[in-house]
């Protein structure tokens, strides 16, 4: 069913002056016979693109009708109409000041007034809502502003009339008899331009005005102007490209201030045309600059790039010149004196198209604890560590529970002895056989024997490991980068600190896991029994072996995980949950496998030896006896089970840890997990209206008019000038 079936189709005849409107109305299901006989131009986007790319859903005309009627103050022949003031001031809420510029309001309203009769009908109101949903709404709206006679083309007179009303032309005049204008409108300026030609004209116009302004101030014709003249041109003609930071540093960056950078072809207070051209070109290419930075950041938005690194990164982009990079880094240095690097905050200070950090997933909590890094103190650092500790505890518990059955099988296999006084002591052929026998003789719950102390202990254990690793990485990170030795030390420190919790946990867990073996089936052993038997000092039996295992494990694991994240990130450096899981799983294979000998020694030291079994008096004694009695391969017992347990456990743990940080986000102005955020330019959709009367495309109306000013430099006067 057509959304406009209740609107007389013939009423569209007077407003369909372009194929743009035709395509948008076709999306509504309006019969093409209504406009098949009318002359239309070729629109920039087709209907399918308009539907697929717009992020604001279309408004239902049945919903638009009562809104239109409420704001329409004029009635002609029984038909309600909106005046320019109704549409711009009352409905959109723009130019509400008492001394508003009437010509500006009329001009903006003409974008919706297709017939250019000064009033807006409901059909035109609906058609403009469709236009605002199109992906090229900025150019389409600008075209309607210039098309003053509804001819679907723009003449030189129309172009000049609108341009002369803009603020830049009030500050810097423009020669409309120049060769630039004649190239677009012909030598006699009688040729009209269509939509696509207009888009290019609008794109090139302010570049030409900048060149004309330079020539005006270059009175001697030697290609130089003063820094003050440079500032005047940039703030008037190029004002839409300037942030407050750049505007306030125009004199300094052009060599006219005490901190001015002396370029090879620029004297103090003098700006050459090459510098002027490079400066403007840089501002026009900030989107490309951002793309290069984000691409090289690979998800680490705190990274700082040196000039040499940036020059290397842009080698494949020939449109960016070394001169432009020189100016970029000079602006960056002005933003943070004493540092000759480029960071995300520098780009945000230079680029008027504001950046935003986009999370990989929607946040359930979004708290900004500290607004700036300089505000961080001891209390903030403590809260950040506590935050990480809490999330690490939850993540560790999830990881341990997920793989506990594998861990039990691994422990049983490592404790199985091939020598001793007991005949037939080898009761498990392999890990699968062990799994089957546990289920057969002890039931499914037997696979989770000792889980409770494991969960109680693994929460602080993994929390300490993750928190200390993050803490040490922060200390070794400089300019957003951390050296490999820093990654290894940070991981090893995390592993060392966790042993305080790991050793008591491990010895209790192992005693409980081996309690269900056939040889001890008649003896009931619980947590309190083990604690009473061991005592406090006994809980740290085998701690040296624990250090020998956990320090190298973490020193291998965390650097491997960080680099695996980089390798599995997408082109924007973002890590999806699947990427995080794979990275954590891959890193666990070498880390778990290579430290198996230490894990075997730790297990033998911590398991209660039964009568007739070999006893061990320390790490070295245990290793020597294992090699002598059971051979070198005994040190690698349970390797497969250990890898199969550790890899998925840490995959679940790290996945949970990072996902929790994304869902429950608290910004302590410290380092963020790499691959969790993307820097992207804010779009018109980010500035959509929250007014309940602004539905569908009209959520973007005010942002679109603002975008025309700031993207194209079409700044219209807000107030009437005194006569």
PDB file of C-alpha atoms in Angstrom, residues 139 159 180 184 193-207:
ATOM      1  CA  UNK A 139      24.435  19.020  -1.919  1.00  0.00           C
ATOM      2  CA  UNK A 159      24.785  31.772  -8.251  1.00  0.00           C
ATOM      3  CA  UNK A 180      37.041  30.725 -13.166  1.00  0.00           C
ATOM      4  CA  UNK A 184      31.685  27.147 -15.612  1.00  0.00           C
ATOM      5  CA  UNK A 193      24.911  24.442 -14.836  1.00  0.00           C
ATOM      6  CA  UNK A 194      23.094  21.263 -13.808  1.00  0.00           C
ATOM      7  CA  UNK A 195      23.229  19.510 -10.457  1.00  0.00           C
ATOM      8  CA  UNK A 196      26.506  17.652 -10.929  1.00  0.00           C
ATOM      9  CA  UNK A 197      28.282  20.673 -12.385  1.00  0.00           C
ATOM     10  CA  UNK A 198      26.979  22.760  -9.504  1.00  0.00           C
ATOM     11  CA  UNK A 199      28.435  20.312  -6.969  1.00  0.00           C
ATOM     12  CA  UNK A 200      31.886  20.744  -8.500  1.00  0.00           C
ATOM     13  CA  UNK A 201      31.449  24.507  -8.759  1.00  0.00           C
ATOM     14  CA  UNK A 202      30.548  24.747  -5.081  1.00  0.00           C
ATOM     15  CA  UNK A 203      33.529  22.571  -4.191  1.00  0.00           C
ATOM     16  CA  UNK A 204      35.972  24.740  -6.176  1.00  0.00           C
ATOM     17  CA  UNK A 205      34.526  28.181  -5.482  1.00  0.00           C
ATOM     18  CA  UNK A 206      36.129  28.933  -2.127  1.00  0.00           C
ATOM     19  CA  UNK A 207      39.490  27.696  -3.366  1.00  0.00           C
TER      20      UNK A 207
END
